[in-house]
Amino acid sequence: MTTPLQVLEGMGGKDQMADYIGQTWHKYNMERNPIVANWKELRNYIFATDTTTTSNRTLPWKNSTTIPKLCQIRDNLHSNYISALFPNDEWMRWEAYTASDNAETKRKAIEAYMSNKARTGHFRTEMSKLLLDYIDYGNCFGTVHYEHSFVEDTRGKQTTSYMGPRIMRISPLDIVFNTLAASFKDSFKIVRSLKTVGELASLAQTNPSMVALARALQNREIIKNAGRQFGWEDLNKAEGMMMDGFGNYETYLQSEYVEVLTFYGDIYVNGELRTGREVMVIDRMWVVEDKAFPSWLGQAPIFHCGWRIRPDNLWAMGPLENLVGMQYRLDHLENAKADAMDLAIMPPLVIQGEVEQFTWGPNAEIHIDENGAVTELARNVQWVIQADNSIDRLEMRMEQYAGAPREAMGIRTAGEKTKFEVQELQNAAGRIFQEKITHFEVELLEPVLNAMLEVAKRNMDVEDVARVMDDDIGATTFMEITKDDITASGKLRPIGARHFAAKSQLVQNITGLANTQLWQQISPHVNTKNLTKMVEDMLNLTRFDLFAPNSAIFEGAEQQRIATMAQDDNQLMLEQEMPQ
């Protein structure tokens, strides 16, 4: 009689490379359990509706209110981060490395194509998810791929729904790497994903080169059927592993999901070093794809950004992680205060002697014997006011520690200030915020954009159409773009966050200068036409065509001419209506 172990051995056993990748995932995933536990605690506080789901549930309070301060800071940071990254439609520009690649037609084609794909490929939505990872976990991971999807109607006709590069978020819980590497780029990466059997079967059918995937799915069915005839304990011993999130191997095989581990980097197996490989493994048993990095950038198309960098550790710290203790303190004070108020309103009663049963409330009648008594245990609630003050101070400090000044919410700090002083304080208080969003822009957004352009140049085989705004006529036009149009030497740079702060500072300085005596002295030498161009650029008003040289003078003359004509017409009408 054949056993499941013999079935597995008859199919060649587990691939050694697959076994190595599975063990590596398990090792590094287990090592980060403490930080994952911290993430879970933080997540519980962010989405808590009361303290029963948080670590505050152990406190002996009757009230279980939670103050959603961490959630509010999270939403505040996210809204300000996303607004700084994408302040307007012109948040990205092309910087060429050669004169020929800096031609206006080349620049417009690249910027129009990428803007179009960012708009139609839900780029901003995916970036919003990455920003939430940046805040919640302190680490965010993104990758890019080329997608050519179709929609088929009832007559079988296929229409392209989307064609182009697309960014994808990778959950920090689904990736491991060497935390001691010099940089994320230098480390291997293993990404875990769950796919249905149907998805993998469809992938094998549409990709004739993935013969190994179809064979692995067949082998999977053989093991699954063999397990129905023999004890699952034998198969569990043969495998000697536990699938993450599925309990034992029996439960895993019976589910519709298949675990996929994708390895990126250099791998050394069987005495052979293989560099720059992308290896796909299913069930931690079979290698279904093994190829070199397809990217022309010479690295795995996975990018990482951390909020607070740790020395000698690639796992960064988030802005909310070390505020959990303060959130615990907030809830502690709030519920202690609420319980104290309850005791003050409805204090415990001391009943002495024989007292008839009564209901405690207004106008209640209490019948007692000669030596009986009912006495309230009075409580001093003076410290409740101090608890309110402590809560206010804690909330303010939490905002500051997270790099989100209260002015970002429109709350002004105490003290009389001029408008210029308020702006100066806001700029100074927002330096942590500005540094963190600029770091995200440089470390993640910029390489992701250039990876999207690279994957588009590598895979684009037909003409595409992009919607552009013609600056000369102020109308929307459509540009046909080919692979040659977007092939150039240079790079895309997101400029939203960096120009957001620079423009704000420049407008503030010019406004402050205009309100001083110095401006009156230098105003005769100011070129007002160039000043108008600066204001138009700083406030992003170009597309409205608001400014033209001396346009107010010409409009004034036109208004005067129309007013004179109207007066002449009225006078003529009056003369005609007068009796002869």
XYZ file of C-alpha atoms in Angstrom:
580
model
C 0.000 0.000 0.000
C 1.359 3.408 -1.012
C 1.656 6.023 1.722
C 1.397 9.808 1.291
C 5.128 10.008 2.003
C 5.825 7.636 -0.888
C 3.500 9.664 -3.099
C 5.493 12.781 -2.310
C 8.817 11.004 -2.858
C 7.521 9.531 -6.103
C 7.002 13.031 -7.435
C 10.587 13.931 -6.643
C 10.019 15.251 -3.129
C 10.173 18.892 -2.230
C 12.385 21.061 -4.419
C 15.472 22.096 -2.441
C 15.197 25.702 -3.608
C 11.537 25.788 -2.600
C 12.421 24.274 0.758
C 15.160 26.870 1.306
C 12.827 29.765 0.443
C 10.076 28.390 2.694
C 12.437 27.967 5.637
C 13.891 31.450 5.104
C 10.411 32.978 5.155
C 9.522 31.093 8.317
C 12.759 32.102 10.070
C 12.561 35.829 9.365
C 8.807 35.923 9.936
C 9.216 34.347 13.387
C 12.043 36.734 14.325
C 9.815 39.780 13.854
C 6.980 38.501 16.066
C 7.623 41.153 18.783
C 7.236 44.049 16.353
C 4.145 42.426 14.802
C 2.636 42.225 18.310
C 3.264 45.980 18.718
C 1.569 46.636 15.373
C -1.478 44.641 16.448
C -1.759 46.554 19.725
C -1.513 49.858 17.871
C -4.117 48.733 15.348
C -6.495 47.786 18.176
C -6.185 51.293 19.647
C -6.680 52.999 16.274
C -9.933 51.192 15.508
C -11.190 50.741 19.074
C -14.722 51.841 19.955
C -14.176 51.142 23.657
C -11.389 49.834 25.881
C -12.653 46.231 25.905
C -10.623 45.472 22.756
C -7.401 47.135 23.968
C -4.833 46.508 26.671
C -6.827 48.911 28.882
C -9.436 46.197 29.415
C -7.474 44.977 32.472
C -8.175 48.184 34.415
C -10.830 47.801 37.155
C -13.084 50.593 35.917
C -16.797 50.418 35.320
C -16.611 52.885 32.406
C -14.882 51.697 29.215
C -14.672 54.879 27.127
C -11.704 55.298 24.785
C -10.537 58.671 23.509
C -9.714 58.101 19.794
C -6.608 60.295 19.892
C -4.341 57.916 17.977
C -7.023 57.581 15.302
C -7.355 61.366 15.055
C -3.579 61.864 14.749
C -3.485 59.163 12.078
C -6.242 60.839 10.040
C -4.626 64.243 10.523
C -1.219 63.048 9.320
C -2.712 61.180 6.370
C -4.814 64.104 5.133
C -1.881 66.507 5.383
C 0.573 64.059 3.788
C -1.686 63.354 0.800
C -2.423 67.066 0.328
C 1.298 67.890 0.355
C 2.182 65.141 -2.146
C -0.570 66.024 -4.627
C -1.347 69.743 -4.143
C -2.436 70.095 -7.794
C -2.384 68.290 -11.134
C 1.191 69.384 -11.866
C 2.962 67.412 -9.139
C 5.386 65.597 -11.452
C 7.977 66.732 -13.994
C 10.538 65.211 -16.345
C 14.243 66.007 -15.896
C 16.321 64.923 -18.885
C 19.984 63.959 -18.862
C 20.679 65.043 -22.456
C 19.687 68.012 -24.604
C 17.804 65.856 -27.126
C 15.763 64.216 -24.362
C 14.928 67.660 -22.977
C 12.974 68.635 -26.087
C 9.515 70.010 -25.371
C 7.776 67.293 -27.391
C 9.618 64.545 -25.496
C 8.949 66.151 -22.113
C 5.252 66.663 -22.860
C 4.847 63.089 -24.099
C 6.418 61.542 -20.992
C 4.615 63.820 -18.534
C 1.283 63.387 -20.332
C 1.635 59.588 -20.487
C 2.569 59.211 -16.820
C -0.084 61.686 -15.672
C -2.671 59.761 -17.655
C -1.619 56.406 -16.166
C -1.528 57.871 -12.671
C -5.068 59.160 -13.156
C -6.592 56.075 -14.786
C -4.555 53.498 -12.853
C -5.764 54.650 -9.415
C -2.256 55.781 -8.506
C -3.434 58.252 -5.872
C -5.624 55.605 -4.208
C -2.717 53.175 -3.910
C -0.443 55.944 -2.630
C -3.045 56.706 0.020
C -2.798 53.089 1.216
C 1.000 53.319 1.284
C 0.804 56.507 3.348
C -1.423 54.715 5.859
C 1.220 51.953 6.093
C 3.824 54.701 6.529
C 1.847 55.986 9.532
C 0.535 52.729 11.027
C 3.556 50.459 10.592
C 6.321 53.000 9.994
C 7.181 50.953 6.880
C 5.585 50.908 3.445
C 6.389 48.726 0.451
C 5.350 49.192 -3.159
C 5.961 47.355 -6.403
C 5.043 47.958 -10.042
C 3.881 45.754 -12.889
C 2.534 46.163 -16.405
C -1.141 45.362 -16.885
C -3.096 44.788 -20.060
C -6.641 43.876 -19.054
C -9.710 43.370 -21.226
C -13.468 43.492 -20.868
C -15.488 41.038 -22.934
C -19.047 41.836 -23.989
C -21.896 39.378 -24.614
C -20.828 38.910 -28.258
C -17.305 37.907 -27.247
C -15.686 41.155 -28.365
C -12.772 42.230 -26.196
C -12.126 45.865 -25.299
C -9.063 47.116 -23.470
C -10.036 48.338 -20.008
C -6.535 49.341 -18.905
C -3.112 49.140 -20.477
C -0.033 50.480 -18.765
C 2.036 50.435 -15.582
C 0.337 50.100 -12.232
C 1.574 50.396 -8.655
C 0.694 47.753 -6.060
C 0.917 47.939 -2.292
C 2.655 45.140 -0.398
C 1.486 44.734 3.189
C 4.323 44.951 5.739
C 2.948 41.697 7.143
C 3.547 39.933 3.806
C 7.234 40.657 3.233
C 10.493 39.671 4.936
C 14.082 40.665 4.198
C 17.510 40.848 5.795
C 17.114 43.565 8.419
C 20.903 43.867 8.860
C 21.656 44.600 5.192
C 23.319 47.891 4.291
C 20.159 48.998 2.468
C 16.834 47.565 1.381
C 18.131 47.418 -2.184
C 21.007 45.143 -1.124
C 18.794 42.647 0.725
C 16.841 39.692 -0.610
C 13.039 39.929 -0.361
C 10.386 37.280 0.040
C 6.791 38.331 -0.622
C 3.912 36.116 0.498
C 0.519 36.193 -1.186
C -2.616 34.058 -1.234
C -4.235 33.086 -4.517
C -7.109 30.792 -5.314
C -6.542 27.583 -7.243
C -8.603 29.088 -10.059
C -6.366 32.148 -10.309
C -3.235 30.006 -10.577
C -4.869 27.683 -13.104
C -5.836 30.711 -15.213
C -2.280 32.041 -14.934
C -0.856 28.696 -16.090
C -3.289 28.591 -19.003
C -2.571 32.119 -20.245
C 1.226 31.751 -19.846
C 2.459 28.757 -21.842
C 5.962 29.258 -20.409
C 4.715 28.367 -16.899
C 4.557 24.610 -17.504
C 5.940 24.013 -14.008
C 2.923 25.758 -12.471
C 0.442 23.475 -14.232
C 2.466 20.428 -13.174
C 2.636 21.652 -9.551
C -1.142 22.074 -9.453
C -1.558 18.505 -10.711
C 0.854 17.212 -8.042
C -1.084 19.170 -5.446
C -4.273 17.346 -6.409
C -2.483 13.973 -6.176
C -1.362 14.702 -2.601
C -4.811 16.012 -1.736
C -6.491 12.828 -3.006
C -3.882 10.594 -1.348
C -4.600 12.229 1.971
C -8.232 11.124 1.786
C -7.137 7.457 1.845
C -4.509 7.596 4.585
C -4.034 9.322 7.907
C -3.399 13.023 7.774
C -0.962 12.554 10.628
C 1.346 10.707 8.213
C 1.187 13.553 5.710
C 1.768 16.158 8.426
C 4.872 14.258 9.525
C 6.044 13.998 5.932
C 5.715 17.728 5.460
C 6.889 18.737 8.915
C 5.578 22.295 8.613
C 2.597 24.473 9.448
C 1.054 26.749 6.856
C 0.716 30.311 8.084
C -2.863 31.088 8.944
C -4.361 27.743 7.908
C -3.766 25.491 10.901
C -2.544 22.096 9.786
C -1.776 20.981 6.251
C -5.105 19.182 5.909
C -7.040 22.407 6.469
C -4.761 24.215 4.056
C -5.217 21.716 1.216
C -8.970 21.623 1.652
C -9.202 25.409 1.355
C -9.419 27.170 -1.997
C -6.296 29.194 -1.313
C -2.707 28.517 -2.321
C 0.246 30.152 -0.593
C 2.674 31.774 -3.033
C 6.167 32.838 -1.945
C 8.099 34.996 -4.405
C 11.819 35.373 -3.765
C 13.817 38.327 -5.154
C 17.609 38.500 -4.909
C 20.675 36.278 -4.893
C 20.265 32.654 -3.851
C 22.842 29.962 -3.029
C 21.518 26.397 -3.257
C 23.298 23.094 -3.971
C 26.693 24.830 -4.069
C 25.524 27.158 -6.865
C 25.207 30.951 -6.615
C 22.469 32.497 -8.730
C 22.242 36.291 -8.743
C 19.366 38.583 -9.555
C 16.684 35.901 -9.505
C 12.903 36.057 -9.178
C 11.695 32.665 -7.929
C 8.031 31.772 -7.430
C 7.174 28.911 -5.044
C 3.777 27.410 -4.179
C 2.969 25.287 -1.136
C 6.594 25.741 -0.030
C 7.248 22.633 -2.129
C 7.447 23.443 -5.840
C 9.315 26.094 -7.816
C 6.933 27.160 -10.590
C 8.982 30.040 -12.012
C 12.679 30.937 -11.888
C 13.880 33.873 -13.973
C 16.222 36.866 -13.898
C 14.896 40.268 -12.878
C 12.998 41.536 -15.925
C 13.578 45.139 -14.883
C 16.185 47.206 -16.760
C 16.946 48.976 -13.481
C 19.013 45.972 -12.349
C 17.131 45.444 -9.095
C 13.955 43.915 -7.764
C 10.997 46.221 -8.468
C 10.147 46.531 -4.767
C 10.637 49.812 -2.920
C 10.616 50.621 0.784
C 10.358 53.739 2.913
C 10.552 54.008 6.711
C 9.251 56.813 8.938
C 11.765 56.814 11.817
C 14.970 55.055 10.792
C 16.554 52.722 13.331
C 20.355 52.345 13.405
C 21.513 48.978 12.016
C 17.941 47.829 11.372
C 15.946 48.242 8.164
C 12.612 47.920 9.991
C 11.715 51.531 10.805
C 9.509 52.869 13.588
C 6.159 54.565 13.016
C 5.001 57.925 14.399
C 2.316 56.310 16.585
C 4.205 53.357 18.065
C 5.682 55.149 21.083
C 2.394 56.995 21.713
C 0.484 53.843 22.679
C 1.494 54.270 26.327
C 0.156 57.849 26.300
C -3.098 56.593 24.765
C -3.280 54.050 27.588
C -2.828 56.914 30.054
C -5.539 58.980 28.328
C -8.082 56.195 28.604
C -7.016 55.509 32.191
C -7.612 59.140 33.225
C -10.876 59.419 31.293
C -12.435 56.314 32.824
C -11.102 57.013 36.325
C -12.624 60.493 36.080
C -15.938 59.083 34.829
C -16.048 56.542 37.654
C -15.276 59.272 40.191
C -18.114 61.398 38.835
C -20.451 58.412 39.047
C -19.435 57.916 42.685
C -20.008 61.611 43.397
C -23.471 61.564 41.821
C -24.486 58.180 43.177
C -22.231 57.588 46.198
C -22.179 54.326 48.171
C -24.515 54.221 51.181
C -23.699 53.070 54.694
C -26.753 51.420 56.257
C -26.752 50.912 60.038
C -29.347 49.035 62.075
C -32.727 47.972 60.820
C -33.727 49.798 57.635
C -36.673 48.850 55.479
C -36.102 48.111 51.792
C -36.071 51.359 49.795
C -35.282 52.724 46.363
C -32.515 55.329 46.346
C -33.633 58.426 44.413
C -35.200 61.892 44.700
C -38.004 62.211 47.291
C -37.438 58.651 48.417
C -38.925 57.643 51.772
C -36.686 55.594 54.041
C -38.141 53.964 57.130
C -35.610 53.179 59.838
C -35.731 51.908 63.443
C -34.532 53.820 66.487
C -30.837 53.041 66.028
C -30.871 52.846 62.219
C -29.145 55.270 59.836
C -28.412 55.738 56.114
C -25.276 57.764 55.377
C -23.625 58.746 52.043
C -19.904 58.181 51.625
C -18.939 61.618 50.325
C -16.160 61.816 47.745
C -13.780 64.657 46.962
C -14.015 65.315 43.212
C -11.584 68.229 43.133
C -8.990 66.107 41.353
C -11.404 65.505 38.445
C -10.606 69.027 37.208
C -6.905 68.181 37.388
C -7.578 65.027 35.340
C -9.212 67.167 32.616
C -6.134 69.402 32.499
C -3.851 66.374 32.332
C -5.852 64.945 29.433
C -5.580 68.223 27.494
C -1.814 68.357 28.013
C -1.388 64.729 26.974
C -3.343 65.251 23.758
C -1.300 68.321 22.830
C 1.985 66.529 23.477
C 0.904 63.515 21.417
C 0.229 65.803 18.437
C 3.677 67.338 18.781
C 5.485 64.009 19.196
C 3.874 62.646 16.026
C 5.079 65.647 14.015
C 1.542 66.986 13.506
C 1.338 70.507 15.049
C -2.068 71.659 16.253
C -1.960 74.537 13.757
C -2.336 71.901 11.011
C -5.894 71.401 12.279
C -6.619 75.130 12.360
C -6.151 75.433 16.137
C -4.097 78.458 17.099
C -1.698 78.342 20.025
C -2.167 80.780 22.920
C -0.806 84.325 22.807
C -1.266 87.416 20.656
C 0.614 87.275 17.369
C 0.781 89.183 14.122
C -0.079 87.403 10.865
C 3.614 87.178 9.976
C 4.476 85.697 13.371
C 1.734 83.074 13.024
C 3.122 81.999 9.642
C 6.642 81.804 11.029
C 5.508 79.627 13.940
C 3.577 77.323 11.604
C 6.598 76.839 9.357
C 8.849 76.105 12.333
C 6.356 73.751 13.967
C 5.857 71.848 10.698
C 9.493 71.012 10.043
C 9.132 67.425 11.270
C 6.069 66.982 9.088
C 7.814 68.487 6.061
C 10.922 66.351 6.511
C 8.891 63.135 6.809
C 6.764 63.763 3.719
C 9.796 64.844 1.685
C 11.555 61.634 2.793
C 8.559 59.610 1.540
C 8.591 61.510 -1.738
C 12.302 60.884 -2.339
C 12.585 57.303 -1.056
C 9.340 55.792 -2.394
C 7.323 57.998 -4.732
C 10.224 58.960 -7.002
C 11.638 55.435 -7.564
C 8.112 54.063 -8.047
C 7.379 56.623 -10.784
C 10.612 55.815 -12.612
C 9.977 52.074 -12.262
C 6.521 52.615 -13.796
C 8.101 54.464 -16.720
C 10.687 51.690 -17.133
C 8.096 48.901 -17.148
C 6.028 50.883 -19.669
C 9.016 51.301 -22.017
C 9.805 47.583 -21.700
C 6.287 46.293 -22.357
C 4.555 48.889 -24.523
C 3.933 47.489 -28.018
C 1.026 49.569 -29.361
C 0.132 53.246 -29.491
C -1.564 54.798 -26.496
C -3.579 57.978 -26.146
C -3.100 60.521 -23.367
C -5.235 63.516 -22.459
C -3.227 66.785 -22.272
C -3.905 70.465 -21.761
C -2.664 72.765 -24.528
C -1.122 75.797 -22.788
C -1.344 77.978 -25.910
C -5.051 77.610 -26.633
C -6.142 76.518 -23.132
C -8.051 73.516 -24.474
C -7.927 69.782 -23.863
C -6.289 67.738 -26.611
C -5.386 64.077 -27.046
C -1.856 62.944 -27.882
C -0.956 59.641 -29.516
C 2.070 58.222 -27.721
C 4.370 55.446 -28.899
C 7.167 53.540 -27.210
C 9.763 55.831 -28.825
C 8.025 58.916 -27.419
C 8.585 57.816 -23.817
C 12.051 56.320 -24.331
C 14.569 58.876 -23.085
C 17.473 59.361 -20.716
C 16.407 61.096 -17.534
C 14.072 60.643 -14.617
C 10.705 61.698 -13.285
C 10.647 63.797 -10.143
C 7.597 64.333 -7.926
C 7.690 67.939 -6.801
C 4.498 68.271 -4.783
C 5.833 68.083 -1.231
C 9.099 69.922 -1.856
C 7.530 72.761 -3.873
C 4.588 72.942 -1.461
C 6.859 74.151 1.362
C 9.088 76.293 -0.884
C 6.139 78.112 -2.447
C 4.519 78.698 0.933
C 7.758 80.197 2.266
C 8.253 82.407 -0.811
C 4.697 83.792 -0.777
C 5.013 84.456 2.953
C 8.314 86.342 2.494
C 6.985 88.497 -0.364
C 3.805 89.294 1.594
C 5.810 90.214 4.686
C 8.136 92.401 2.648
C 5.235 94.219 0.972
C 3.944 95.264 4.417
C 7.177 97.005 5.404
C 8.669 100.447 4.715
C 11.427 98.787 2.702
C 8.970 97.839 -0.031
C 8.078 101.498 -0.615
C 11.728 102.231 -1.265
C 12.351 99.336 -3.666
C 8.941 99.351 -5.401
C 10.106 101.733 -8.203
C 12.615 99.052 -9.213
C 10.222 96.075 -9.100
C 9.264 94.524 -12.440
C 5.542 94.081 -11.865
C 5.147 91.855 -14.923
C 7.634 89.335 -13.539
C 6.062 89.686 -10.082
C 2.708 88.784 -11.659
C 4.277 85.730 -13.301
C 5.681 84.654 -9.930
C 2.287 84.950 -8.225
C 0.630 83.061 -11.083
C 3.180 80.251 -10.769
C 3.168 80.114 -6.963
C -0.629 79.903 -6.763
C -0.933 77.519 -9.753
C -3.228 79.845 -11.679
C -1.696 79.337 -15.128
C -4.566 77.278 -16.538
C -7.112 80.015 -15.679
C -5.370 82.620 -17.876
C -6.057 85.334 -15.283
C -3.022 87.497 -15.963
C -1.900 89.357 -19.108
C 0.288 92.468 -19.448
C -1.759 95.586 -18.658
C -5.000 93.659 -19.098
C -6.731 95.743 -16.397
C -5.991 98.962 -18.382
C -7.413 97.508 -21.587
C -10.458 96.149 -19.751
C -10.976 99.531 -18.092
C -10.826 101.292 -21.455
C -13.253 98.734 -22.883
C -15.657 99.236 -19.983
C -15.453 103.019 -20.416
C -16.128 102.698 -24.143
C -19.156 100.465 -23.521
C -20.449 102.850 -20.831
C -20.089 105.837 -23.229
C -21.934 103.952 -25.976
C -24.728 103.059 -23.536
C -25.051 106.705 -22.484
C -25.208 107.820 -26.125
C -27.884 105.228 -26.846
C -29.941 106.352 -23.856
C -29.616 109.989 -24.885
C -30.727 109.170 -28.419
C -33.740 107.247 -27.141
C -34.757 110.143 -24.891
C -34.516 112.618 -27.784
C -36.655 110.386 -29.971
C -39.304 110.022 -27.260
C -39.563 113.779 -26.609
C -42.680 115.406 -28.193
C -42.007 117.555 -31.222
